[in-house]
Backbone as JSON Lines, residues from 0, in Angstrom:
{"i":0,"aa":"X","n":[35.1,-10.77,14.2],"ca":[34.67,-10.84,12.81],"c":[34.17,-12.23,12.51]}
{"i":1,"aa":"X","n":[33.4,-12.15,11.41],"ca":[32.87,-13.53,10.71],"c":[33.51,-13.75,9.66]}
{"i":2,"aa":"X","n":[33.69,-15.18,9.43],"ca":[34.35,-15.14,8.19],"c":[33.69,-16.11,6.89]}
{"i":3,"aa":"X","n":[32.95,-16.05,5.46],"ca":[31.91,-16.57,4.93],"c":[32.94,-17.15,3.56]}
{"i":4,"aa":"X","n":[32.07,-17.72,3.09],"ca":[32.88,-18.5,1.63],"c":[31.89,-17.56,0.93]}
{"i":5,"aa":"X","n":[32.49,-18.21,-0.69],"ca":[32.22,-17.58,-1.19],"c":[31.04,-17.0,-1.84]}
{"i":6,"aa":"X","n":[29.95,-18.33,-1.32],"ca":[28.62,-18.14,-1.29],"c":[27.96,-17.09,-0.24]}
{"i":7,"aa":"X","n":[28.67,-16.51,0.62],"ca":[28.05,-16.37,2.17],"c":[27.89,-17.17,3.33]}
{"i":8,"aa":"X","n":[28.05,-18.19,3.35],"ca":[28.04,-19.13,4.29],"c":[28.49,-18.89,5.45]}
{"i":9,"aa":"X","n":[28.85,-18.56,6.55],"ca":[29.52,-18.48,7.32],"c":[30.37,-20.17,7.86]}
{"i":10,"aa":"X","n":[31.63,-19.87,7.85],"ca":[32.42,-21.11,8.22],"c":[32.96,-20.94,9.33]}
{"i":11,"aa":"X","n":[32.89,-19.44,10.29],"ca":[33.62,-19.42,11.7],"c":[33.28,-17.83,11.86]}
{"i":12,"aa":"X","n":[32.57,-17.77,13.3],"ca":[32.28,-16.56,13.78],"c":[32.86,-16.19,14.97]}
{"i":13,"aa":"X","n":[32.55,-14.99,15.09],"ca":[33.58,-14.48,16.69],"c":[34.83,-14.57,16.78]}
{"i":14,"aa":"X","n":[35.75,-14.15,15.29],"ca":[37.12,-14.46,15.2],"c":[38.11,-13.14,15.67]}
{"i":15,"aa":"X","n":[38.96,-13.69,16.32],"ca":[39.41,-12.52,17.22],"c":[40.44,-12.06,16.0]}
{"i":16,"aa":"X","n":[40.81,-11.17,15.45],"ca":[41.49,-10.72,14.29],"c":[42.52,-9.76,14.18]}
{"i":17,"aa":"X","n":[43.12,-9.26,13.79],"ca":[43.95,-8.42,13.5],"c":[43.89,-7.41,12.62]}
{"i":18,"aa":"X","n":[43.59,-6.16,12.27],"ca":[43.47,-5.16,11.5],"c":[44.19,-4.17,11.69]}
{"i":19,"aa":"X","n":[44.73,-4.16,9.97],"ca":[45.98,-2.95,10.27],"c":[45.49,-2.37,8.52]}
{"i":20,"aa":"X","n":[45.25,-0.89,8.74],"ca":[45.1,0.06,7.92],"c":[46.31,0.71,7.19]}
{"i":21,"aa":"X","n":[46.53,1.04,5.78],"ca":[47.78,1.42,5.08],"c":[48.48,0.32,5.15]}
{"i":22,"aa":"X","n":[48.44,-0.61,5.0],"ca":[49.68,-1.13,4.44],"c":[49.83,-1.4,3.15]}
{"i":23,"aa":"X","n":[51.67,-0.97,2.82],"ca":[51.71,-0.55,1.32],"c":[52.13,-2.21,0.94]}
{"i":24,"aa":"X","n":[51.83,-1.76,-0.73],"ca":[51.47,-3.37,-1.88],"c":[52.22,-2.53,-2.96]}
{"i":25,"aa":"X","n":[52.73,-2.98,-3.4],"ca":[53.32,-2.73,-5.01],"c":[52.39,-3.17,-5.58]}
{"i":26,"aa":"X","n":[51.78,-2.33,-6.45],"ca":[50.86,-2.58,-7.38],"c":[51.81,-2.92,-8.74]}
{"i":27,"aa":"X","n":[50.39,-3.69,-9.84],"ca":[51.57,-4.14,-11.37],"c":[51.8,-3.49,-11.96]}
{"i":28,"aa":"X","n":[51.69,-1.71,-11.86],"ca":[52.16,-0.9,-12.89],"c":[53.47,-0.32,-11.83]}
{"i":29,"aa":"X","n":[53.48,-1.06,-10.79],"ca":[55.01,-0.57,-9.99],"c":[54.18,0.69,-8.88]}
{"i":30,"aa":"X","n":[53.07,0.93,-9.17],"ca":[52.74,2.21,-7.88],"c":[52.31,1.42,-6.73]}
{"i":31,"aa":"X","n":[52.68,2.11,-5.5],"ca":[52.32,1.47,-4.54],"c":[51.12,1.84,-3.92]}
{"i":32,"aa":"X","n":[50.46,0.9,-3.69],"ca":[48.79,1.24,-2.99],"c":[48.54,0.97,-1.26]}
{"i":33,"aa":"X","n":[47.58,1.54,-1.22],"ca":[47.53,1.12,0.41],"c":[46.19,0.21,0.54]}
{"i":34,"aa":"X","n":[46.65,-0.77,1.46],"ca":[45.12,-1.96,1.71],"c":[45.33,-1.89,3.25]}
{"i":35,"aa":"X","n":[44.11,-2.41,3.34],"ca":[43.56,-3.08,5.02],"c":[44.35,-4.34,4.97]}
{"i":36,"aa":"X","n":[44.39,-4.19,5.79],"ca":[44.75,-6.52,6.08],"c":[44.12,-6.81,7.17]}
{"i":37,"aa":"X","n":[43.77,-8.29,6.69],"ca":[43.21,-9.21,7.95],"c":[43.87,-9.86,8.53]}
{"i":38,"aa":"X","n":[44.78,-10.27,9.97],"ca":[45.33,-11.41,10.05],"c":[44.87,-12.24,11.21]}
{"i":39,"aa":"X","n":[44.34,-13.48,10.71],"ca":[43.76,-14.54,11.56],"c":[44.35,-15.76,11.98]}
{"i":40,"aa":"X","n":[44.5,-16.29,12.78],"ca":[44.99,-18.07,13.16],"c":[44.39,-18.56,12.05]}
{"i":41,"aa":"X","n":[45.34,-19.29,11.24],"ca":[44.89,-19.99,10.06],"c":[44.18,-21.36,10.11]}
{"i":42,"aa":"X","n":[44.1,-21.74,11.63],"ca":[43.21,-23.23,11.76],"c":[41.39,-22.52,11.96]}
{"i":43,"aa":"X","n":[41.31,-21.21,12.57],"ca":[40.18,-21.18,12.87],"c":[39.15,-21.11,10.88]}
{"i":44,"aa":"X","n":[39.88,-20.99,10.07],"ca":[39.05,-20.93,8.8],"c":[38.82,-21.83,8.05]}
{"i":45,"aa":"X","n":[39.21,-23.23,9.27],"ca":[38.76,-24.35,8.54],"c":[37.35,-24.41,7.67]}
{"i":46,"aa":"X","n":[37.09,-25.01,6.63],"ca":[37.84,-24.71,5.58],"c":[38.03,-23.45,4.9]}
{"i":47,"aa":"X","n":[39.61,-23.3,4.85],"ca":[39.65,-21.91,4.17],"c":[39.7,-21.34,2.49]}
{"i":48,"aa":"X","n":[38.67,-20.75,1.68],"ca":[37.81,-20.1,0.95],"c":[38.96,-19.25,0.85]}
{"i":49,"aa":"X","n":[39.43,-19.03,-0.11],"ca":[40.89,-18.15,-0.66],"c":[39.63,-17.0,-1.2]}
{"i":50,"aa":"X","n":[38.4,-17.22,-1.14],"ca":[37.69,-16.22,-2.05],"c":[36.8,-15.64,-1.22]}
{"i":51,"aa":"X","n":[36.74,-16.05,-0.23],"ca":[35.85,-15.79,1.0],"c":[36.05,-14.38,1.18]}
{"i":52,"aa":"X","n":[35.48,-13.9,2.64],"ca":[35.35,-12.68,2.82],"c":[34.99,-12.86,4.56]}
{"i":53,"aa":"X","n":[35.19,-11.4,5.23],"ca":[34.9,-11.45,6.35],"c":[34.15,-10.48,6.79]}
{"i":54,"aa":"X","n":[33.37,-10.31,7.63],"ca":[32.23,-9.39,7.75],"c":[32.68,-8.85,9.51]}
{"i":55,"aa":"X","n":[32.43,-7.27,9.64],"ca":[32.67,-6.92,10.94],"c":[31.61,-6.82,11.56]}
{"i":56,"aa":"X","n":[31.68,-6.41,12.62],"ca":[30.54,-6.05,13.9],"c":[29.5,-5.21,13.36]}
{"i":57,"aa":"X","n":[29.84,-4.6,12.4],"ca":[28.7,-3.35,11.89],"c":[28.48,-3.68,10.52]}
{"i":58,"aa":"X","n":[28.5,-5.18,10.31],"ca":[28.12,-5.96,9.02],"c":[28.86,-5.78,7.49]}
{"i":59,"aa":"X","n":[29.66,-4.73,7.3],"ca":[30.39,-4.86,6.33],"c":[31.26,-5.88,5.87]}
{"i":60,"aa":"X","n":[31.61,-5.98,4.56],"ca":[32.26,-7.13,4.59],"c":[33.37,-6.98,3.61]}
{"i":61,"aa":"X","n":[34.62,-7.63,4.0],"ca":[35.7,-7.39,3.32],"c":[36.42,-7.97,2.71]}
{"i":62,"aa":"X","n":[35.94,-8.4,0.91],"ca":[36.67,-9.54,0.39],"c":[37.99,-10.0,0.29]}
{"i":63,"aa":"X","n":[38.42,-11.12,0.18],"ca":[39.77,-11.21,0.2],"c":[40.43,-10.56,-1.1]}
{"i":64,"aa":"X","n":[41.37,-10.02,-1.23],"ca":[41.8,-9.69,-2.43],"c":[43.38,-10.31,-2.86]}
{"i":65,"aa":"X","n":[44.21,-10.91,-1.88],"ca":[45.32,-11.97,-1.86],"c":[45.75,-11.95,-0.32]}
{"i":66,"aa":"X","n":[47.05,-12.85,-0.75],"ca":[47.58,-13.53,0.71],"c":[48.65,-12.4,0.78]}
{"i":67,"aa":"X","n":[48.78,-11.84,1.69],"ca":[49.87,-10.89,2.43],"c":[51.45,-11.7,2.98]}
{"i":68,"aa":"X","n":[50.77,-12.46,3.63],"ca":[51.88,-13.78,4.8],"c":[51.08,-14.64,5.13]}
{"i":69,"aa":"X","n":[51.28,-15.93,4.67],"ca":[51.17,-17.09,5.28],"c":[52.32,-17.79,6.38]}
{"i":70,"aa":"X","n":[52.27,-18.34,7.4],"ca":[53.16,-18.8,7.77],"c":[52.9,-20.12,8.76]}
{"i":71,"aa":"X","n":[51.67,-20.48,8.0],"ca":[51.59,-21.48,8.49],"c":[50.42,-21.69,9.46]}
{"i":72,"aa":"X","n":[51.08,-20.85,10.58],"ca":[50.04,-20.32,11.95],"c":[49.24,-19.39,11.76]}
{"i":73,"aa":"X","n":[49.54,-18.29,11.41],"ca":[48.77,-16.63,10.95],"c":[49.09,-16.63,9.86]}
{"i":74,"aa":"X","n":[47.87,-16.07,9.23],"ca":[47.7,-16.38,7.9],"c":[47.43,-14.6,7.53]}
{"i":75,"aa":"X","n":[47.5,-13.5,6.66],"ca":[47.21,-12.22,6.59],"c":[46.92,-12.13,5.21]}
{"i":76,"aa":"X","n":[45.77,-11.58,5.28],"ca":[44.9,-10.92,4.03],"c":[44.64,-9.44,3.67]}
{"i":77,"aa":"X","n":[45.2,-9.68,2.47],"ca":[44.64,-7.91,1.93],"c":[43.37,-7.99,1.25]}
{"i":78,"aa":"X","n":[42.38,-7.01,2.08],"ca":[41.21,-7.0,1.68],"c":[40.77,-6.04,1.16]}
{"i":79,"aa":"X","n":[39.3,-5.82,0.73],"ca":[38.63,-5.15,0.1],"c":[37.32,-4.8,0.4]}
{"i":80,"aa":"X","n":[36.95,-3.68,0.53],"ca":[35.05,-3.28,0.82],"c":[34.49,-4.19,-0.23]}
């Protein structure tokens, strides 16, 4: 994957990533929803664009929508088409 700010820019391509489908979020009315997540080595997004977005092999792109887990090293995002 690529990963772009929030202009489009690209700030780091060819990122080897992590994608995991359904994972549940408590939403603020208390229902729980299901998101994608991204999870990447948090040095390769130097600088990292909390608003950014990442684009796959077949050009879609998947905005960030918050932080899942930070931990420093791997960083995981719930995203969005």
């Amino acid at each position: 994957m690529d990963f772009l700010d929030r202009q489009g820019a690209v700030i780091a391509s060819g990122l080897a990533v992590i994608v995991s489908d359904g994972v549940e979020r408590l939403g603020e009315i208390g229902a729980i929803d299901r998101y994608r997540t991204i999870a990447v080595q948090k040095h390769q997004l130097a600088p990292l664009d909390r608003q950014g977005r990442f684009r796959d092999a077949s050009g879609k792109e998947w905005h960030i929508d918050d932080i899942h887990s930070d931990d420093g090293h791997l960083i995981t995002f719930y995203v969005v088409p």
